[in-house]
Structures are given as structure tokens and as C-alpha cells.
Amino acid sequence: MGSHSLHINRRQSHLKWSNAITPVLKVDSGAVVTFDALDASNGQVSTSTSAEDVSNFDINLADPVYGPVYVNGAEPGDALEVEILDLKTADWGWTAVMPGFGLLADEFREPQIKIWDLPADKPYAVFKEGIRIPLRPFLGEMGVAPEADGEFSTIPPLITGGNIDCRHLTVGSKLFLPVKTPGALFSCGDGHAAQGDGEVCGTAIETSMHATLRLTVRKNHDWVASPHYFAAPLAPIAGFEDRGSYAALGINSDLLEATRDALRGIINYLTATRGLTRTEAYMLASIAVDLKLAEVVDMPNFGVAATLPLNIFQGE
């Protein structure tokens, strides 16, 4: 089978995980496969989309994945290694606040959208004057078919992968997925140009993606019972030298509420010191803020840090 034929196009998509979906491609272990994936809106968002249009967004069409690919020799008890060889974004992307979606959905009820320029000759995108976001593309969705029969939404993550939104799976990284059905039935999608750990407003810089992946069967890896990954060292981006970070701690006996409190704290910082509206701060947090477990053993309270790298602010 020639390498030119190992390609999944934008028409070869599905909106549910299922072990009953007929594979669109069969490959040997170690094959390199390219994928052309629409963004998470499934084409509903364009460069002219307005906040009013966001109100009409059909969530049932969101988060398509492309495939599935049957990998010869993959059996339950194995792991599928997915090596990320290359990722190319479109020249634009979007971030939105969608009613009813996101970590603070009860506080941000009005739809909003930002359309980003993603020029190929720059390693960053401009949020607004004085704020630049380094671009580190990754696929939000990579997964294999579940063991259980039936259909499962592509929106929540599963132990077989899917919408894990792990920003560390950049070029050079490897994802290991537990095989639950013969051939693994791998699919991927949901391209992101940048995101903070947590994706707090529910969207990153969403973009279409051309992905090049190597799929390799790792035999007798039943100890991989959920997604594992190797994160490649990040190459430095000029203009984004480490200048430290600012963090807000959320303290609460409920881990979710501690996380929400930390996010509120960083939003307060951004509005008080950086001249952003609350909605702008919420969106920026989804792109640039990392959520970290700072303390989990001093019961009854948890400590969660919402951490903002200060190198996104220019001219300081």
C-alpha cells in the first residue's frame, strides 16, 4: 500500500465513538497517516461569524472526528502509540463563549466570539494590542473505539481517549491509548492552535488542522488502562522568554469549586490590572491560563492555582 493512499479526508468523519463503525482505512503497524480535519464547529463557524450566530450553534454537530483507521495486529490488551509528526493549522481560528458551556457558564451567559488571524510566518497570534499568544498546535481529539457496544458522544473524554484536550500533545509527543477492540479503530480531530490547561471557557483557539501521525501497535500493554503520553520538550519561541507567572489560588473543600474560585481570581486580576473586560479575561484564561493542583492532602480543603504566564504581555 503506497504512502500516498494513507490519508483521511474531511468527508470521512463521525460524531460518535462506536466499535461498529466501518473503518475507512486499514494500515499496518508503524504506518504514517495524514488527516484533514475541520475545526470543532464542523464548519459552523467562519471568519464572518458573529456573537449572534453563536446563539444558533448546533452542539449536536460539534467535535467531529476523522477515521476510523483499522491498525492491523491491534488487539485488546495492546496499546496504540500515536506519534505526532506534524501539525499545520488553518490561517484563522476562533474562540467563543457559548451559553451553557464552560467552567463559569452560570456567570457568562452572553455569547461572544473572537476570530483569530494565524499567519504562517509568525509563531504567535494577537489577542489584542499588547497581548500575544504563542502558538503550540495540538489535536484535542485522539481516541480509539470503546469496548462497550453502542454509540458514545465525542464531547466528553473516555478512558479510550477522545476529547482529552491535552495541550502537551504537540509535535514530537506520543499518546498511548488502550486498545479495546480489534484494529483499535483510531480517529482524531478538534484542532487547536493554543490552549491553557483546562480550556476553562470551553473553547481554545479552534482551527482546522492537517495532521501527520504514526500509528504503532505496542503488544502486551494492558497496564495502559487510560490515555498515557510522552510530552516532547517545547522548542523556545522568540519573544516568549520565561518572565515568571501570576497565579490565583482557589481554596475550597469541593475540588470543582476550588477550581472555579481560582479562575474567578485570575479573571479579577486581568480586569483590575490589564484593562480587559470580564468576558475578554475569561476567553484569555481559556487560551493562556494553566490550572494546577497546588494542594490535595490537607483535608478538608483543596488548593487549585490558576497560573498565567506573564510573557504574553508585550512591552514590559
CSV table of C-alpha atoms in Angstrom, one decimal:
chain,number,residue,atom,x,y,z
A,1,MET,CA,0.0,0.0,0.0
A,2,GLY,CA,1.6,3.3,-1.1
A,3,SER,CA,2.1,6.1,1.4
A,4,HIS,CA,0.2,8.4,-0.8
A,5,SER,CA,-3.0,6.5,-0.1
A,6,LEU,CA,-2.8,6.7,3.7
A,7,HIS,CA,-4.9,9.8,4.0
A,8,ILE,CA,-8.2,10.6,5.7
A,9,ASN,CA,-10.2,13.5,4.2
A,10,ARG,CA,-12.8,15.9,5.6
A,11,ARG,CA,-15.7,13.8,4.4
A,12,GLN,CA,-14.6,10.8,6.4
A,13,SER,CA,-15.9,11.9,9.8
A,14,HIS,CA,-18.2,10.7,12.5
A,15,LEU,CA,-19.8,12.2,15.6
A,16,LYS,CA,-20.0,9.2,17.9
A,17,TRP,CA,-17.4,6.7,19.2
A,18,SER,CA,-18.5,3.2,18.4
A,19,ASN,CA,-16.8,-0.2,17.7
A,20,ALA,CA,-19.4,-0.8,15.0
A,21,ILE,CA,-18.2,1.9,12.6
A,22,THR,CA,-16.7,0.5,9.5
A,23,PRO,CA,-13.1,1.6,9.1
A,24,VAL,CA,-12.3,3.9,6.2
A,25,LEU,CA,-8.7,2.8,6.1
A,26,LYS,CA,-6.6,-0.3,7.1
A,27,VAL,CA,-2.9,0.1,7.8
A,28,ASP,CA,0.0,-1.9,9.2
A,29,SER,CA,1.6,-1.1,12.5
A,30,GLY,CA,4.1,1.8,12.0
A,31,ALA,CA,2.2,3.4,9.2
A,32,VAL,CA,2.2,7.2,8.8
A,33,VAL,CA,-1.3,8.6,8.1
A,34,THR,CA,-2.4,12.1,7.3
A,35,PHE,CA,-5.7,13.6,8.4
A,36,ASP,CA,-7.5,16.7,7.1
A,37,ALA,CA,-9.8,17.7,9.9
A,38,LEU,CA,-12.3,20.6,10.1
A,39,ASP,CA,-12.4,22.6,13.3
A,40,ALA,CA,-14.6,21.6,16.3
A,41,SER,CA,-17.6,23.6,14.9
A,42,ASN,CA,-17.8,21.2,12.0
A,43,GLY,CA,-17.8,24.2,9.6
A,44,GLN,CA,-20.5,26.1,11.5
A,45,VAL,CA,-18.0,28.9,12.3
A,46,SER,CA,-16.5,31.1,9.6
A,47,THR,CA,-14.4,34.3,9.6
A,48,SER,CA,-17.7,36.3,9.4
A,49,THR,CA,-19.5,34.5,12.3
A,50,SER,CA,-21.0,37.0,14.9
A,51,ALA,CA,-21.8,36.6,18.5
A,52,GLU,CA,-25.5,36.4,17.5
A,53,ASP,CA,-24.6,33.4,15.3
A,54,VAL,CA,-23.0,31.7,18.2
A,55,SER,CA,-26.5,31.5,19.8
A,56,ASN,CA,-27.6,29.3,16.9
A,57,PHE,CA,-24.6,26.9,17.2
A,58,ASP,CA,-25.8,23.3,17.0
A,59,ILE,CA,-23.8,21.4,19.6
A,60,ASN,CA,-25.1,18.1,18.1
A,61,LEU,CA,-22.8,18.8,15.1
A,62,ALA,CA,-19.7,19.7,17.2
A,63,ASP,CA,-16.5,17.8,17.7
A,64,PRO,CA,-16.4,15.6,14.6
A,65,VAL,CA,-13.5,13.1,14.5
A,66,TYR,CA,-11.9,11.7,11.3
A,67,GLY,CA,-11.5,8.0,10.6
A,68,PRO,CA,-11.7,5.4,11.9
A,69,VAL,CA,-8.4,3.7,10.9
A,70,TYR,CA,-8.0,0.0,11.5
A,71,VAL,CA,-4.5,-0.9,12.5
A,72,ASN,CA,-3.5,-4.5,11.6
A,73,GLY,CA,-2.5,-6.6,14.6
A,74,ALA,CA,-4.0,-4.4,17.3
A,75,GLU,CA,-5.9,-6.4,19.8
A,76,PRO,CA,-7.4,-5.9,23.3
A,77,GLY,CA,-4.6,-5.8,25.8
A,78,ASP,CA,-2.3,-3.8,23.5
A,79,ALA,CA,-1.7,-0.1,23.4
A,80,LEU,CA,-1.8,2.1,20.2
A,81,GLU,CA,1.1,4.5,20.1
A,82,VAL,CA,0.2,7.7,18.3
A,83,GLU,CA,3.3,9.7,17.4
A,84,ILE,CA,2.6,13.3,16.4
A,85,LEU,CA,4.9,14.0,13.4
A,86,ASP,CA,3.5,17.3,12.0
A,87,LEU,CA,0.5,19.7,12.6
A,88,LYS,CA,-0.5,22.5,10.3
A,89,THR,CA,-3.3,24.9,11.3
A,90,ALA,CA,-5.5,26.9,9.0
A,91,ASP,CA,-4.7,30.6,8.7
A,92,TRP,CA,-7.5,31.5,11.1
A,93,GLY,CA,-9.2,30.2,14.2
A,94,TRP,CA,-11.9,31.1,16.7
A,95,THR,CA,-12.6,31.3,20.4
A,96,ALA,CA,-16.1,31.6,21.8
A,97,VAL,CA,-18.1,31.9,24.9
A,98,MET,CA,-21.2,29.7,24.4
A,99,PRO,CA,-24.2,30.0,26.7
A,100,GLY,CA,-24.5,26.9,29.0
A,101,PHE,CA,-20.9,25.8,28.3
A,102,GLY,CA,-17.7,26.3,30.2
A,103,LEU,CA,-16.4,26.3,33.8
A,104,LEU,CA,-18.3,29.6,34.7
A,105,ALA,CA,-21.3,29.1,32.4
A,106,ASP,CA,-23.6,30.4,35.1
A,107,GLU,CA,-21.7,33.7,35.2
A,108,PHE,CA,-21.1,34.2,31.4
A,109,ARG,CA,-24.5,33.9,29.8
A,110,GLU,CA,-24.0,36.1,26.8
A,111,PRO,CA,-22.5,34.6,23.6
A,112,GLN,CA,-19.2,36.1,22.3
A,113,ILE,CA,-16.7,35.1,19.7
A,114,LYS,CA,-13.2,36.2,18.7
A,115,ILE,CA,-11.8,35.4,15.2
A,116,TRP,CA,-8.0,35.0,15.2
A,117,ASP,CA,-5.5,35.5,12.4
A,118,LEU,CA,-3.0,32.7,12.4
A,119,PRO,CA,-0.3,33.9,9.9
A,120,ALA,CA,2.0,31.1,8.8
A,121,ASP,CA,5.1,33.4,9.2
A,122,LYS,CA,4.5,34.3,12.9
A,123,PRO,CA,4.8,32.0,15.9
A,124,TYR,CA,2.1,33.8,17.8
A,125,ALA,CA,-1.4,35.2,17.5
A,126,VAL,CA,-2.6,38.6,18.7
A,127,PHE,CA,-5.3,38.6,21.3
A,128,LYS,CA,-5.5,42.4,21.4
A,129,GLU,CA,-2.9,45.1,21.4
A,130,GLY,CA,-0.1,44.3,23.7
A,131,ILE,CA,-1.1,40.6,24.3
A,132,ARG,CA,0.4,37.9,22.1
A,133,ILE,CA,-0.3,34.2,22.4
A,134,PRO,CA,2.5,31.7,21.4
A,135,LEU,CA,1.1,29.1,19.0
A,136,ARG,CA,1.6,25.4,20.0
A,137,PRO,CA,-0.8,23.4,17.9
A,138,PHE,CA,-2.3,20.1,19.0
A,139,LEU,CA,-5.3,17.8,18.4
A,140,GLY,CA,-7.9,18.0,21.1
A,141,GLU,CA,-9.4,14.7,20.0
A,142,MET,CA,-7.5,11.4,19.6
A,143,GLY,CA,-9.0,8.1,20.5
A,144,VAL,CA,-9.9,4.5,19.7
A,145,ALA,CA,-13.2,2.7,19.8
A,146,PRO,CA,-14.6,1.8,23.2
A,147,GLU,CA,-15.1,-1.8,24.3
A,148,ALA,CA,-18.8,-1.4,25.1
A,149,ASP,CA,-21.4,-1.7,22.3
A,150,GLY,CA,-23.4,1.4,21.4
A,151,GLU,CA,-22.7,5.0,20.5
A,152,PHE,CA,-20.8,7.5,22.7
A,153,SER,CA,-20.6,11.2,22.3
A,154,THR,CA,-17.3,12.7,21.1
A,155,ILE,CA,-17.6,15.6,23.5
A,156,PRO,CA,-16.7,14.1,26.9
A,157,PRO,CA,-13.3,12.3,27.2
A,158,LEU,CA,-13.3,8.5,27.7
A,159,ILE,CA,-10.7,6.0,29.0
A,160,THR,CA,-10.0,5.2,25.4
A,161,GLY,CA,-9.2,8.9,24.7
A,162,GLY,CA,-11.3,11.2,22.6
A,163,ASN,CA,-11.8,14.8,23.7
A,164,ILE,CA,-8.9,14.8,26.1
A,165,ASP,CA,-7.9,18.4,25.1
A,166,CYS,CA,-4.3,17.8,26.3
A,167,ARG,CA,-2.2,20.8,25.2
A,168,HIS,CA,1.0,18.9,25.8
A,169,LEU,CA,0.5,16.6,22.8
A,170,THR,CA,2.4,18.8,20.4
A,171,VAL,CA,4.7,17.8,17.5
A,172,GLY,CA,7.2,15.2,18.8
A,173,SER,CA,4.9,13.9,21.5
A,174,LYS,CA,3.4,10.4,21.8
A,175,LEU,CA,0.0,9.3,23.0
A,176,PHE,CA,-0.7,5.8,24.2
A,177,LEU,CA,-4.3,4.5,24.0
A,178,PRO,CA,-5.7,1.2,25.4
A,179,VAL,CA,-6.9,-1.0,22.6
A,180,LYS,CA,-10.4,-2.3,23.4
A,181,THR,CA,-11.5,-3.7,20.0
A,182,PRO,CA,-9.6,-5.5,17.1
A,183,GLY,CA,-7.8,-3.0,14.9
A,184,ALA,CA,-8.2,-0.2,17.6
A,185,LEU,CA,-10.3,1.9,15.2
A,186,PHE,CA,-8.4,5.2,15.7
A,187,SER,CA,-9.9,8.6,14.9
A,188,CYS,CA,-8.8,12.2,15.6
A,189,GLY,CA,-9.9,15.9,15.2
A,190,ASP,CA,-10.6,19.1,17.1
A,191,GLY,CA,-7.5,21.1,16.0
A,192,HIS,CA,-6.3,23.8,18.5
A,193,ALA,CA,-3.6,26.4,17.8
A,194,ALA,CA,-3.2,27.2,21.5
A,195,GLN,CA,-4.9,26.5,24.8
A,196,GLY,CA,-4.2,26.6,28.6
A,197,ASP,CA,-4.5,23.6,30.8
A,198,GLY,CA,-8.2,23.3,31.5
A,199,GLU,CA,-9.7,25.1,28.5
A,200,VAL,CA,-11.9,26.9,31.0
A,201,CYS,CA,-14.4,28.7,28.8
A,202,GLY,CA,-14.9,25.6,26.7
A,203,THR,CA,-13.0,26.6,23.6
A,204,ALA,CA,-9.4,27.1,22.7
A,205,ILE,CA,-8.1,28.7,19.5
A,206,GLU,CA,-10.2,26.3,17.5
A,207,THR,CA,-8.9,25.7,13.9
A,208,SER,CA,-8.9,23.2,11.1
A,209,MET,CA,-5.8,21.0,11.0
A,210,HIS,CA,-3.7,18.9,8.7
A,211,ALA,CA,-2.1,16.3,10.9
A,212,THR,CA,0.6,13.7,10.2
A,213,LEU,CA,0.6,10.8,12.7
A,214,ARG,CA,2.4,7.5,13.0
A,215,LEU,CA,0.3,4.6,14.4
A,216,THR,CA,2.2,1.8,16.1
A,217,VAL,CA,0.9,-1.2,18.0
A,218,ARG,CA,2.6,-1.9,21.3
A,219,LYS,CA,1.9,-5.5,22.2
A,220,ASN,CA,1.0,-6.7,25.8
A,221,HIS,CA,0.5,-3.2,27.2
A,222,ASP,CA,-2.6,-3.9,29.3
A,223,TRP,CA,-1.1,-1.7,32.0
A,224,VAL,CA,-2.1,1.2,29.8
A,225,ALA,CA,-5.7,1.4,31.1
A,226,SER,CA,-6.3,5.0,30.2
A,227,PRO,CA,-4.5,7.6,27.9
A,228,HIS,CA,-0.8,7.9,28.8
A,229,TYR,CA,1.5,10.3,27.0
A,230,PHE,CA,5.1,11.4,26.4
A,231,ALA,CA,5.3,15.2,26.1
A,232,ALA,CA,8.1,16.4,23.9
A,233,PRO,CA,10.3,19.2,25.1
A,234,LEU,CA,8.9,22.5,23.8
A,235,ALA,CA,11.1,24.5,21.4
A,236,PRO,CA,11.6,28.1,22.6
A,237,ILE,CA,9.6,30.7,20.7
A,238,ALA,CA,11.4,34.0,20.2
A,239,GLY,CA,9.9,36.8,22.2
A,240,PHE,CA,8.4,34.5,24.8
A,241,GLU,CA,11.3,34.0,27.2
A,242,ASP,CA,10.1,32.9,30.6
A,243,ARG,CA,9.2,36.1,32.7
A,244,GLY,CA,7.5,34.3,35.5
A,245,SER,CA,3.8,33.9,36.1
A,246,TYR,CA,1.0,35.3,38.2
A,247,ALA,CA,-1.4,32.9,39.9
A,248,ALA,CA,-4.6,33.0,41.9
A,249,LEU,CA,-5.3,30.2,44.4
A,250,GLY,CA,-8.8,28.8,44.9
A,251,ILE,CA,-9.3,27.1,48.3
A,252,ASN,CA,-12.4,25.0,48.9
A,253,SER,CA,-13.4,21.6,50.3
A,254,ASP,CA,-15.0,21.0,46.9
A,255,LEU,CA,-12.4,20.5,44.2
A,256,LEU,CA,-14.6,21.9,41.4
A,257,GLU,CA,-15.5,25.0,43.5
A,258,ALA,CA,-11.8,25.5,44.3
A,259,THR,CA,-11.1,25.4,40.6
A,260,ARG,CA,-13.9,27.9,39.9
A,261,ASP,CA,-12.6,30.2,42.7
A,262,ALA,CA,-9.1,30.1,41.2
A,263,LEU,CA,-10.5,31.1,37.8
A,264,ARG,CA,-12.5,33.9,39.3
A,265,GLY,CA,-9.3,35.1,40.9
A,266,ILE,CA,-7.3,35.3,37.7
A,267,ILE,CA,-10.2,37.0,35.9
A,268,ASN,CA,-10.3,39.6,38.7
A,269,TYR,CA,-6.5,40.1,38.2
A,270,LEU,CA,-6.9,40.6,34.5
A,271,THR,CA,-9.8,43.0,34.7
A,272,ALA,CA,-8.1,45.1,37.6
A,273,THR,CA,-4.6,45.3,36.1
A,274,ARG,CA,-4.8,44.6,32.4
A,275,GLY,CA,-7.8,46.6,31.2
A,276,LEU,CA,-9.8,43.6,30.0
A,277,THR,CA,-13.5,43.1,30.2
A,278,ARG,CA,-14.6,40.1,32.2
A,279,THR,CA,-15.5,38.3,29.0
A,280,GLU,CA,-12.1,39.0,27.5
A,281,ALA,CA,-10.4,37.8,30.6
A,282,TYR,CA,-12.5,34.6,30.6
A,283,MET,CA,-11.6,33.9,27.0
A,284,LEU,CA,-7.9,34.8,27.6
A,285,ALA,CA,-7.9,32.4,30.6
A,286,SER,CA,-9.0,29.6,28.3
A,287,ILE,CA,-6.2,30.2,25.9
A,288,ALA,CA,-3.3,31.0,28.3
A,289,VAL,CA,-4.0,30.1,31.9
A,290,ASP,CA,-3.0,26.7,33.3
A,291,LEU,CA,-5.0,25.1,36.1
A,292,LYS,CA,-2.8,23.2,38.6
A,293,LEU,CA,-3.4,21.1,41.7
A,294,ALA,CA,-1.4,23.0,44.3
A,295,GLU,CA,-2.5,21.1,47.4
A,296,VAL,CA,-4.6,17.9,47.7
A,297,VAL,CA,-3.7,16.4,51.1
A,298,ASP,CA,-4.6,18.9,53.8
A,299,MET,CA,-8.1,17.9,54.2
A,300,PRO,CA,-10.8,19.1,54.1
A,301,ASN,CA,-9.7,21.8,51.6
A,302,PHE,CA,-8.1,21.6,48.1
A,303,GLY,CA,-5.9,24.3,46.6
A,304,VAL,CA,-6.0,25.0,42.9
A,305,ALA,CA,-3.8,27.5,41.2
A,306,ALA,CA,-4.9,29.4,38.0
A,307,THR,CA,-1.5,30.3,36.6
A,308,LEU,CA,-0.9,33.0,33.9
A,309,PRO,CA,2.5,33.3,32.1
A,310,LEU,CA,3.5,36.9,32.0
A,311,ASN,CA,5.4,36.6,28.8
A,312,ILE,CA,2.2,37.1,26.8
A,313,PHE,CA,2.2,40.8,27.7
A,314,GLN,CA,4.4,42.8,25.3
A,315,GLY,CA,6.5,45.8,26.0
A,316,GLU,CA,7.1,45.1,29.7
